[in-house]
Amino acid sequence: MSGTRAAAAAAAAAAATAASNDRAPHPAAAAGGGGGGLKRLRSEPGGNRVTVVLGAQWGDEGKGKVVDLLATEADLVCRCQGGNNAGHTVVVDGKEYDFHLFPSGIINTKAISLIGLRDWEKRLIISDRAHVVFDFHQAVDGLQEVQRQAQEGKNIGTTKKGIGPTYSSKAARTGLRVCDLLSDFNEFSSRFKNLAHQYKSMFPSLEVDTEGQLKKLKAYAEKIRPMVRDGVYFMYEALHGSPKKILVEGANAALLDIDFGTYPFVTSSNCTVGGVCTGLGIPPQYIGEVYGVVKAYTTRVGIGAFPTEQINEIGDLLQSRGHEWGVTTGRKRRCGWLDLVILRYAHMINGFTALALTKLDILDVLEEIKVGVAYKLGGKRIPYFPANQEILQKVEVEYETMPGWKTDTTSARKWEDLPPKAQNYIRFVENHVGVAVKWVGVGKSRESMIQLF
Ligand code: GDP
Ligand code: IMO
Ligand code: MG
């Protein structure tokens, strides 16, 4: 649906019932008086909890697969940030599904084989507060990359999906949201024209077929109208109404976070845990499990420092064995050893409650495996992950070398099936990050995810 991709496709809203009646008795009075009758805000153990799945590296860790696994237990699967820059591949019954904007959990229904557009429409809810990515945002993304290359001799290597320009419009308060698209179309048209005009004055080569775009947008508005809800009220109901299990599918990853990532070589949203609260209107105390998804080695798409990158036969082997091609852009992913410095850093920000370690099977053929355990500058260990990219480019990585297990793990289905050297690798990661590994991935399918506890 080019033209109306919602930048932050979020879950949204059942009718606004709660908090709308200003004559309702005070909750304490309703409960028979006394503060004890007030509904506790913090979720009770076993009560409504939000489970979050986040990327702990530079993306493509296998978040889609973990979400697919957890979605069978969830009532609601939400995306909260980013847009169709994400590419999540899920393999079910040998069939591969690629998701960009829709939550991967959408395939987990009773009728997987019957999914057609009608089905998607019935099960997809779009927040009225989601920002709309226009075609010109996407065109500007490309033009900005050309400009960066010309001015600075390098670009970011964005996915060219319009993410940066849309978040810029949002921050400049000139963006347009789904609620605007569905309200007064004359008002929407005039704001759309102003925004297009602003971009055209910044990029004279930009061509916008304003009338053609508006015609398309009007048709899209009617198509999505039945799916749009007030996201805040919908989420409130989901948290407080009949028990609902909510699963949040993070996109992108910690090191791509606009604030905590390897800025400026990052995306434009908060892909760390805070993005869940700001993207969905969920109070932090409702968040329960925060699962960090970690690839057993490291990959990165696009430009930017990558301390453990292997531009050699090891990198080539990881790339080809791991089929490391971007799902969204088809670019080759850069590959390197696992970096525990970035994992500890990602954990500091996200507070992971457990990890999913994916693609362990890709390491099956290696004689020895290196793991980055610390960074050094000028020969001295530094106890932090540098914020400045020029400094990060200069760090030397201290590695620990572990013996490879040289055994096929793809048919392992429980901990005991894994070779002891692979078990050591997993325990090493747990000990260095300080978080337990709950799942180990040894293949693409749902079944090839070993659950450890
Ligand atoms: P996401 O963006 O984090 O959802 O990850 P992607 O889908 O972009 O990239 C992960 C890729 O690795 C996908 O093609 C998955 O099917 C695949 N994958 C996930 N887990 C495993 C695993 O444990 N072993 C192997 N061999 N492939 C996996
Ligand atoms: P998933 O959800 C890997 C990277 C791009 C680029 C930078 C900025 O599949 O893990 P953008 O288009 O967002 O402005 O690009 O961020 N990037 C990703 N890399 N996986 C992703 O998502 C990514 N989303 C953005 O390659 O370097
Ligand atoms: Mg991906």
Coordinates of C-alpha atoms and ligand atoms in Angstrom, one line a residue:
M1 CA 0.0 0.0 0.0
S2 CA 2.5 2.5 -1.1
G3 CA 1.6 6.0 0.1
T4 CA -0.1 5.0 3.4
R5 CA 2.4 2.9 5.2
A6 CA 1.9 3.7 8.9
A7 CA 5.3 4.5 10.3
A8 CA 4.6 3.2 13.7
A9 CA 2.0 0.5 13.1
A10 CA 0.7 0.0 16.6
A11 CA -2.1 -1.9 18.1
A12 CA -5.1 0.2 18.7
A13 CA -8.4 0.8 20.2
A14 CA -11.7 -0.7 21.1
A15 CA -14.3 1.9 21.9
A16 CA -13.3 4.5 24.4
T17 CA -15.3 3.3 27.4
A18 CA -12.9 3.7 30.4
A19 CA -12.2 7.1 31.7
S20 CA -14.8 8.7 29.4
N21 CA -17.6 9.2 32.0
D22 CA -16.8 12.2 34.1
R23 CA -19.7 11.5 36.4
A24 CA -18.4 8.1 37.4
P25 CA -17.8 7.7 41.2
H26 CA -14.2 7.9 42.4
P27 CA -12.8 4.3 42.2
A28 CA -12.3 4.2 46.0
A29 CA -16.0 5.0 46.6
A30 CA -17.1 2.5 44.0
A31 CA -15.1 -0.1 45.8
G32 CA -16.9 0.7 49.1
G33 CA -14.7 3.5 50.2
G34 CA -11.1 3.5 51.5
G35 CA -8.0 3.7 49.4
G36 CA -7.7 -0.1 49.6
G37 CA -10.4 -0.3 47.0
L38 CA -8.4 1.5 44.4
K39 CA -7.2 -0.6 41.5
R40 CA -3.5 -1.3 41.9
L41 CA -1.6 0.1 38.9
R42 CA 1.3 -2.3 39.1
S43 CA 0.4 -5.6 37.6
E44 CA -0.1 -8.4 40.0
P45 CA 2.1 -11.5 39.5
G46 CA 0.4 -13.6 37.0
G47 CA -1.8 -10.7 35.9
N48 CA -1.7 -8.8 32.7
R49 CA 1.9 -8.5 31.6
V50 CA 3.4 -7.2 28.4
T51 CA 6.2 -9.4 26.9
V52 CA 8.7 -7.6 24.7
V53 CA 11.1 -9.0 22.1
L54 CA 14.0 -6.8 21.1
G55 CA 17.1 -7.0 18.9
A56 CA 20.3 -6.8 20.9
Q57 CA 22.7 -6.1 18.1
W58 CA 22.4 -4.3 14.7
G59 CA 19.2 -6.1 13.6
D60 CA 18.3 -9.4 11.9
E61 CA 18.9 -11.4 15.0
G62 CA 15.8 -13.5 14.4
K63 CA 13.2 -11.4 16.3
G64 CA 10.5 -12.5 13.9
K65 CA 11.1 -16.2 14.7
V66 CA 11.0 -15.6 18.4
V67 CA 7.8 -13.6 18.1
D68 CA 6.3 -16.4 16.0
L69 CA 7.1 -18.8 18.8
L70 CA 5.6 -16.6 21.5
A71 CA 2.6 -15.5 19.5
T72 CA 0.8 -18.8 20.0
E73 CA 0.3 -17.7 23.6
A74 CA -0.6 -14.0 22.9
D75 CA -3.9 -12.3 22.3
L76 CA -2.3 -9.2 20.8
V77 CA 0.9 -8.8 18.9
C78 CA 2.1 -5.2 18.4
R79 CA 4.7 -3.2 16.5
C80 CA 5.6 0.0 18.3
Q81 CA 8.3 1.7 16.3
G82 CA 10.1 1.9 13.0
G83 CA 8.2 1.0 9.8
N84 CA 8.8 -1.1 6.8
N85 CA 12.6 -0.8 7.2
A86 CA 12.3 -4.0 9.2
G87 CA 12.5 -7.4 7.6
H88 CA 11.5 -10.3 9.7
T89 CA 11.5 -13.8 8.2
V90 CA 9.5 -16.6 9.7
V91 CA 9.4 -20.2 8.5
V92 CA 6.4 -22.3 9.4
D93 CA 5.8 -25.7 7.9
G94 CA 8.6 -25.2 5.5
K95 CA 6.9 -22.0 4.1
E96 CA 8.8 -18.7 4.4
Y97 CA 7.0 -15.5 5.2
D98 CA 8.7 -12.1 5.1
F99 CA 7.2 -9.3 7.2
H100 CA 8.1 -5.6 7.0
L101 CA 5.4 -3.7 8.6
F102 CA 2.8 -6.2 9.8
P103 CA 3.7 -8.0 13.1
S104 CA 5.1 -11.4 12.5
G105 CA 2.6 -12.8 15.0
I106 CA -0.2 -12.3 12.4
I107 CA 0.4 -15.8 10.9
N108 CA -0.3 -17.4 14.2
T109 CA -4.0 -17.9 13.7
K110 CA -6.2 -20.9 13.5
A111 CA -6.3 -20.7 9.7
I112 CA -2.8 -20.1 8.5
S113 CA -3.4 -21.5 5.1
L114 CA -6.5 -19.4 4.6
I115 CA -4.8 -16.1 5.1
G116 CA -6.0 -13.7 2.4
L117 CA -6.4 -10.0 2.4
R118 CA -9.8 -10.3 4.1
D119 CA -8.3 -12.2 6.9
W120 CA -5.5 -9.8 7.5
E121 CA -7.9 -6.9 7.5
K122 CA -10.0 -8.5 10.2
R123 CA -7.1 -9.1 12.5
L124 CA -5.1 -5.9 11.9
I125 CA -5.6 -2.8 13.9
I126 CA -3.9 0.5 13.1
S127 CA -3.3 3.2 15.7
D128 CA -4.9 6.5 14.8
R129 CA -1.7 8.1 16.1
A130 CA 0.6 6.3 13.6
H131 CA 2.4 8.7 11.3
V132 CA 1.9 8.2 7.6
V133 CA 4.9 7.6 5.3
F134 CA 4.3 9.4 2.0
D135 CA 5.9 8.5 -1.3
F136 CA 7.8 11.8 -1.2
H137 CA 9.3 10.8 2.2
Q138 CA 10.6 7.7 0.5
A139 CA 12.0 9.8 -2.4
V140 CA 13.6 12.2 0.0
D141 CA 15.3 9.4 1.9
G142 CA 17.1 8.5 -1.4
L143 CA 17.9 12.1 -2.2
Q144 CA 19.3 12.7 1.3
E145 CA 21.6 9.6 0.9
V146 CA 22.9 11.1 -2.4
Q147 CA 23.4 14.4 -0.7
R148 CA 25.3 12.8 2.2
Q149 CA 27.5 10.9 -0.2
A150 CA 28.3 14.1 -2.2
Q151 CA 28.9 16.3 0.9
E152 CA 30.5 13.9 3.3
G153 CA 31.9 11.2 1.0
K154 CA 29.7 8.6 2.8
N155 CA 26.0 7.9 3.4
I156 CA 24.2 6.0 6.1
G157 CA 23.1 3.1 3.9
T158 CA 19.4 3.5 4.8
T159 CA 16.7 1.2 3.6
K160 CA 15.3 4.1 1.6
K161 CA 11.8 3.4 3.0
G162 CA 11.3 7.0 4.1
I163 CA 11.8 6.3 7.8
G164 CA 14.2 9.2 8.5
P165 CA 12.2 11.9 6.6
T166 CA 8.9 10.7 8.3
Y167 CA 10.4 10.8 11.8
S168 CA 11.8 14.3 10.9
S169 CA 8.4 15.5 9.9
K170 CA 7.0 14.1 13.1
A171 CA 9.6 15.9 15.2
A172 CA 9.1 19.1 13.2
R173 CA 5.4 18.8 13.9
T174 CA 4.5 18.9 10.2
G175 CA 3.8 15.1 9.9
L176 CA 0.4 13.7 9.2
R177 CA -1.1 10.9 11.1
V178 CA -3.8 8.3 10.4
C179 CA -6.3 10.3 12.5
D180 CA -5.7 13.3 10.1
L181 CA -6.2 11.1 7.1
L182 CA -9.5 9.9 8.4
S183 CA -10.8 13.2 9.5
D184 CA -11.4 16.4 7.4
F185 CA -9.9 15.5 4.0
N186 CA -9.7 19.2 2.9
E187 CA -7.6 20.0 6.0
F188 CA -5.5 16.9 5.4
S189 CA -5.0 17.9 1.7
S190 CA -3.8 21.4 2.6
R191 CA -1.3 20.1 5.2
F192 CA -0.1 17.5 2.8
K193 CA 0.5 20.2 0.1
N194 CA 2.4 22.3 2.6
L195 CA 4.6 19.4 3.6
A196 CA 5.2 18.5 0.0
H197 CA 6.1 22.1 -0.8
Q198 CA 8.6 22.2 2.1
Y199 CA 10.4 19.2 0.8
K200 CA 10.3 20.5 -2.8
S201 CA 11.9 23.7 -1.8
M202 CA 14.7 21.6 0.0
F203 CA 15.1 19.3 -3.0
P204 CA 14.3 21.0 -6.3
S205 CA 14.6 17.8 -8.2
L206 CA 11.8 16.2 -6.1
E207 CA 8.7 15.6 -8.1
V208 CA 5.4 15.2 -6.3
D209 CA 2.2 14.5 -8.2
T210 CA 0.1 16.1 -5.5
E211 CA -3.3 15.6 -6.9
G212 CA -2.6 12.0 -7.9
Q213 CA -1.2 11.3 -4.4
L214 CA -4.2 12.8 -2.7
K215 CA -6.6 10.7 -4.8
K216 CA -4.7 7.6 -3.9
L217 CA -4.6 8.6 -0.2
K218 CA -8.4 9.2 -0.2
A219 CA -9.0 5.7 -1.5
Y220 CA -6.5 4.2 1.1
A221 CA -8.3 6.1 3.9
E222 CA -11.5 4.3 3.2
K223 CA -9.7 1.0 2.9
I224 CA -8.0 1.3 6.3
R225 CA -10.9 3.0 8.1
P226 CA -12.3 -0.2 9.5
M227 CA -9.0 -1.1 11.0
V228 CA -8.2 2.1 12.7
R229 CA -8.7 2.5 16.5
D230 CA -7.7 5.0 19.2
G231 CA -4.5 3.2 20.2
V232 CA -4.4 4.6 23.8
Y233 CA -7.9 3.4 24.7
F234 CA -7.5 0.1 23.0
M235 CA -4.3 -0.6 24.9
Y236 CA -5.8 0.5 28.2
E237 CA -8.7 -1.9 27.7
A238 CA -6.3 -4.7 26.7
L239 CA -4.3 -4.0 29.9
H240 CA -7.3 -3.7 32.3
G241 CA -10.1 -5.6 30.6
S242 CA -10.5 -9.3 30.4
P243 CA -7.0 -10.9 30.7
K244 CA -5.0 -10.3 27.5
K245 CA -1.5 -11.3 26.8
I246 CA 0.3 -8.7 24.9
L247 CA 3.4 -9.4 22.9
V248 CA 5.5 -6.5 21.5
E249 CA 7.6 -7.2 18.4
G250 CA 10.6 -4.8 18.4
A251 CA 12.0 -3.9 15.0
N252 CA 15.6 -2.9 14.2
A253 CA 17.8 -3.2 17.3
A254 CA 19.6 -1.6 20.3
L255 CA 22.7 -0.5 18.3
L256 CA 20.4 1.1 15.7
D257 CA 18.5 3.1 18.3
I258 CA 18.4 6.8 17.6
D259 CA 19.6 7.7 21.1
F260 CA 21.7 4.7 22.2
G261 CA 22.8 3.3 19.0
T262 CA 25.9 4.0 16.9
Y263 CA 24.7 7.5 16.0
P264 CA 24.6 8.8 13.3
F265 CA 24.6 5.3 11.6
V266 CA 21.3 4.4 13.2
T267 CA 17.6 4.4 12.3
S268 CA 15.3 7.2 13.5
S269 CA 13.3 5.4 16.2
N270 CA 13.8 4.1 19.7
C271 CA 14.3 0.4 19.2
T272 CA 15.2 -0.1 22.9
V273 CA 12.6 -0.8 25.6
G274 CA 11.5 2.8 26.0
G275 CA 10.1 2.7 22.5
V276 CA 7.5 0.2 23.7
C277 CA 6.0 2.8 26.2
T278 CA 6.2 5.8 23.9
G279 CA 5.0 3.8 20.8
L280 CA 2.1 2.1 22.4
G281 CA 1.1 4.1 25.4
I282 CA 1.9 1.3 27.8
P283 CA 3.0 2.4 31.3
P284 CA 6.4 0.8 32.1
Q285 CA 5.1 -1.2 35.1
Y286 CA 3.1 -3.4 32.8
I287 CA 6.2 -4.7 31.0
G288 CA 7.1 -8.1 32.3
E289 CA 9.6 -10.2 30.2
V290 CA 12.0 -8.4 28.0
Y291 CA 13.6 -10.9 25.7
G292 CA 16.8 -9.9 24.0
V293 CA 17.4 -11.7 20.7
V294 CA 21.1 -12.3 20.0
K295 CA 22.6 -13.9 16.9
A296 CA 25.4 -16.3 17.9
Y297 CA 27.7 -14.0 15.8
T298 CA 27.3 -10.4 14.7
T299 CA 25.9 -8.9 11.5
R300 CA 25.3 -5.3 10.3
V301 CA 23.7 -3.9 7.2
G302 CA 24.7 -0.4 6.1
I303 CA 27.5 1.8 7.1
G304 CA 29.1 2.3 10.5
A305 CA 31.7 1.0 13.0
F306 CA 31.7 -2.7 13.6
P307 CA 34.6 -3.7 15.9
T308 CA 34.3 -7.5 15.5
E309 CA 33.8 -7.4 11.7
Q310 CA 35.7 -10.1 9.8
I311 CA 36.6 -8.9 6.3
N312 CA 38.2 -12.3 5.5
E313 CA 37.2 -15.9 4.9
I314 CA 35.5 -16.1 8.3
G315 CA 33.2 -13.2 7.5
D316 CA 32.5 -14.8 4.1
L317 CA 31.8 -18.2 5.7
L318 CA 29.3 -16.6 8.2
Q319 CA 27.7 -14.6 5.4
S320 CA 27.2 -17.6 3.1
R321 CA 26.3 -20.2 5.7
G322 CA 24.0 -17.8 7.5
H323 CA 22.4 -16.6 4.2
E324 CA 23.1 -13.1 5.4
W325 CA 21.3 -11.1 2.9
G326 CA 19.0 -8.2 4.0
V327 CA 15.3 -9.1 3.7
T328 CA 14.3 -5.5 3.0
T329 CA 17.1 -4.3 0.7
G330 CA 18.7 -7.5 -0.6
R331 CA 22.1 -6.2 0.5
K332 CA 24.8 -8.5 1.8
R333 CA 25.1 -8.3 5.6
R334 CA 28.5 -7.6 7.0
C335 CA 29.6 -10.4 9.4
G336 CA 31.9 -10.8 12.4
W337 CA 32.3 -12.5 15.7
L338 CA 30.0 -12.2 18.6
D339 CA 30.7 -9.0 20.6
L340 CA 29.9 -9.2 24.3
V341 CA 30.7 -5.6 24.9
I342 CA 27.7 -4.6 22.8
L343 CA 25.5 -7.2 24.4
R344 CA 26.3 -6.0 27.9
Y345 CA 25.6 -2.4 26.7
A346 CA 22.3 -3.5 25.2
H347 CA 21.4 -5.2 28.5
M348 CA 22.2 -2.0 30.5
I349 CA 19.5 -0.1 28.4
N350 CA 16.9 -2.8 28.0
G351 CA 17.1 -4.9 31.2
F352 CA 16.7 -8.2 29.4
T353 CA 15.1 -10.9 31.5
A354 CA 16.3 -13.7 29.2
L355 CA 18.0 -14.1 25.9
A356 CA 17.2 -16.0 22.7
L357 CA 20.5 -17.1 21.1
T358 CA 19.8 -17.7 17.4
K359 CA 21.8 -19.3 14.5
L360 CA 24.1 -21.3 16.7
D361 CA 24.1 -23.9 13.9
I362 CA 25.9 -21.5 11.6
L363 CA 29.0 -22.0 13.8
D364 CA 28.9 -25.8 13.5
V365 CA 31.7 -26.1 11.0
L366 CA 34.3 -23.8 12.7
E367 CA 37.5 -25.1 14.1
E368 CA 37.7 -22.4 16.6
I369 CA 35.3 -19.5 17.6
K370 CA 36.3 -16.1 18.8
V371 CA 34.2 -13.9 21.1
G372 CA 34.9 -10.2 21.6
V373 CA 35.1 -9.7 25.4
A374 CA 36.5 -6.2 25.8
Y375 CA 37.6 -3.1 23.9
K376 CA 41.0 -1.5 24.2
L377 CA 42.2 2.0 23.2
G378 CA 45.9 2.6 23.0
G379 CA 46.6 -0.8 24.4
K380 CA 44.4 -0.2 27.5
R381 CA 41.1 -1.8 28.3
I382 CA 38.1 0.6 28.3
P383 CA 35.2 -0.2 30.6
Y384 CA 32.5 1.3 28.4
F385 CA 31.0 1.2 24.9
P386 CA 32.1 4.5 23.2
A387 CA 29.4 6.9 22.2
N388 CA 31.6 8.7 19.6
Q389 CA 31.9 6.8 16.3
E390 CA 35.4 7.9 15.5
I391 CA 36.5 6.4 18.8
L392 CA 34.5 3.3 18.2
Q393 CA 36.2 2.9 14.8
K394 CA 39.5 2.9 16.6
V395 CA 38.9 0.3 19.4
E396 CA 40.9 -2.9 19.3
V397 CA 38.9 -5.9 20.3
E398 CA 40.2 -8.4 23.0
Y399 CA 39.0 -11.9 22.0
E400 CA 38.7 -15.2 23.8
T401 CA 39.1 -18.1 21.6
M402 CA 37.0 -21.2 22.2
P403 CA 37.2 -24.6 20.5
G404 CA 34.5 -25.2 17.9
W405 CA 32.3 -28.2 18.3
K406 CA 32.5 -29.3 14.6
T407 CA 29.2 -31.2 14.9
D408 CA 25.9 -30.7 13.2
T409 CA 23.5 -29.2 15.7
T410 CA 20.5 -28.8 13.4
S411 CA 18.6 -31.8 14.7
A412 CA 19.2 -31.0 18.4
R413 CA 15.9 -30.4 20.2
K414 CA 17.0 -30.3 23.8
W415 CA 20.0 -29.1 25.9
E416 CA 21.4 -32.6 26.2
D417 CA 21.5 -33.0 22.4
L418 CA 24.0 -30.1 22.1
P419 CA 27.7 -31.0 22.0
P420 CA 29.5 -30.0 25.3
K421 CA 31.5 -27.4 23.4
A422 CA 28.4 -25.7 22.2
Q423 CA 27.0 -25.8 25.7
N424 CA 30.1 -24.1 26.9
Y425 CA 29.7 -21.4 24.3
I426 CA 26.2 -20.7 25.5
R427 CA 27.2 -20.7 29.2
F428 CA 30.1 -18.3 28.3
V429 CA 27.6 -15.8 26.8
E430 CA 25.3 -16.1 29.8
N431 CA 28.1 -15.5 32.2
H432 CA 29.5 -12.5 30.4
V433 CA 26.2 -10.8 29.8
G434 CA 24.7 -11.8 33.1
V435 CA 21.4 -13.0 31.6
A436 CA 20.2 -16.5 31.1
V437 CA 19.7 -18.0 27.6
K438 CA 16.1 -19.3 27.4
W439 CA 16.1 -20.4 23.7
V440 CA 18.9 -21.6 21.4
G441 CA 18.2 -21.5 17.7
V442 CA 19.7 -24.3 15.5
G443 CA 17.7 -23.8 12.3
K444 CA 15.0 -21.7 10.7
S445 CA 11.9 -23.6 11.7
R446 CA 9.8 -23.3 14.8
E447 CA 10.9 -26.7 16.0
S448 CA 14.6 -25.9 15.8
M449 CA 14.3 -23.5 18.8
I450 CA 15.5 -25.3 21.9
Q451 CA 13.9 -24.1 25.1
L452 CA 16.2 -24.3 28.1
F453 CA 13.8 -23.4 30.9
Ligands
GDP1 P1 14.8 -10.2 12.4 O1 14.8 -9.0 11.5 O2 15.4 -10.0 13.7 O3 13.4 -10.8 12.5 O4 15.7 -11.3 11.6 P2 15.7 -11.7 10.1 O5 14.4 -12.4 9.8 O6 15.9 -10.5 9.2 O7 17.0 -12.6 9.9 C1 17.1 -13.8 10.6 C2 17.2 -14.9 9.6 O8 17.8 -16.0 10.2 C3 15.9 -15.3 9.0 O9 16.1 -15.7 7.6 C4 15.5 -16.5 9.8 O10 14.7 -17.5 9.1 C5 16.9 -17.1 10.1 N1 17.0 -17.8 11.4 C6 16.5 -17.4 12.6 N2 16.9 -18.2 13.6 C7 17.7 -19.1 13.0 C8 18.5 -20.2 13.5 O11 18.5 -20.5 14.7 N3 19.3 -20.9 12.6 C9 19.3 -20.6 11.3 N4 20.1 -21.3 10.5 N5 18.6 -19.6 10.8 C10 17.8 -18.9 11.6
IMO2 P1 15.2 -5.7 11.5 O1 13.9 -5.3 12.2 C1 19.1 -4.4 9.9 C2 19.7 -0.1 9.3 C3 19.8 0.2 7.8 C4 20.7 1.4 7.9 C5 20.2 2.2 9.2 C6 19.2 3.3 8.9 O2 15.0 -6.5 10.3 O3 16.2 -6.2 12.4 P2 16.7 3.4 8.0 O4 16.1 2.9 6.7 O5 16.1 2.7 9.2 O6 16.8 4.9 8.1 O7 18.2 2.8 7.9 O8 19.5 1.2 9.9 N1 18.4 -0.9 9.6 C7 18.4 -2.2 9.8 N2 19.4 -3.1 9.7 N3 17.8 -4.8 10.3 C8 16.8 -3.9 10.4 O9 15.6 -4.2 10.9 C9 17.1 -2.5 10.1 N4 16.4 -1.4 10.2 C10 17.2 -0.4 9.8 O10 20.5 -0.8 7.1 O11 22.0 1.1 8.2
MG3 MG 15.5 -8.4 9.6

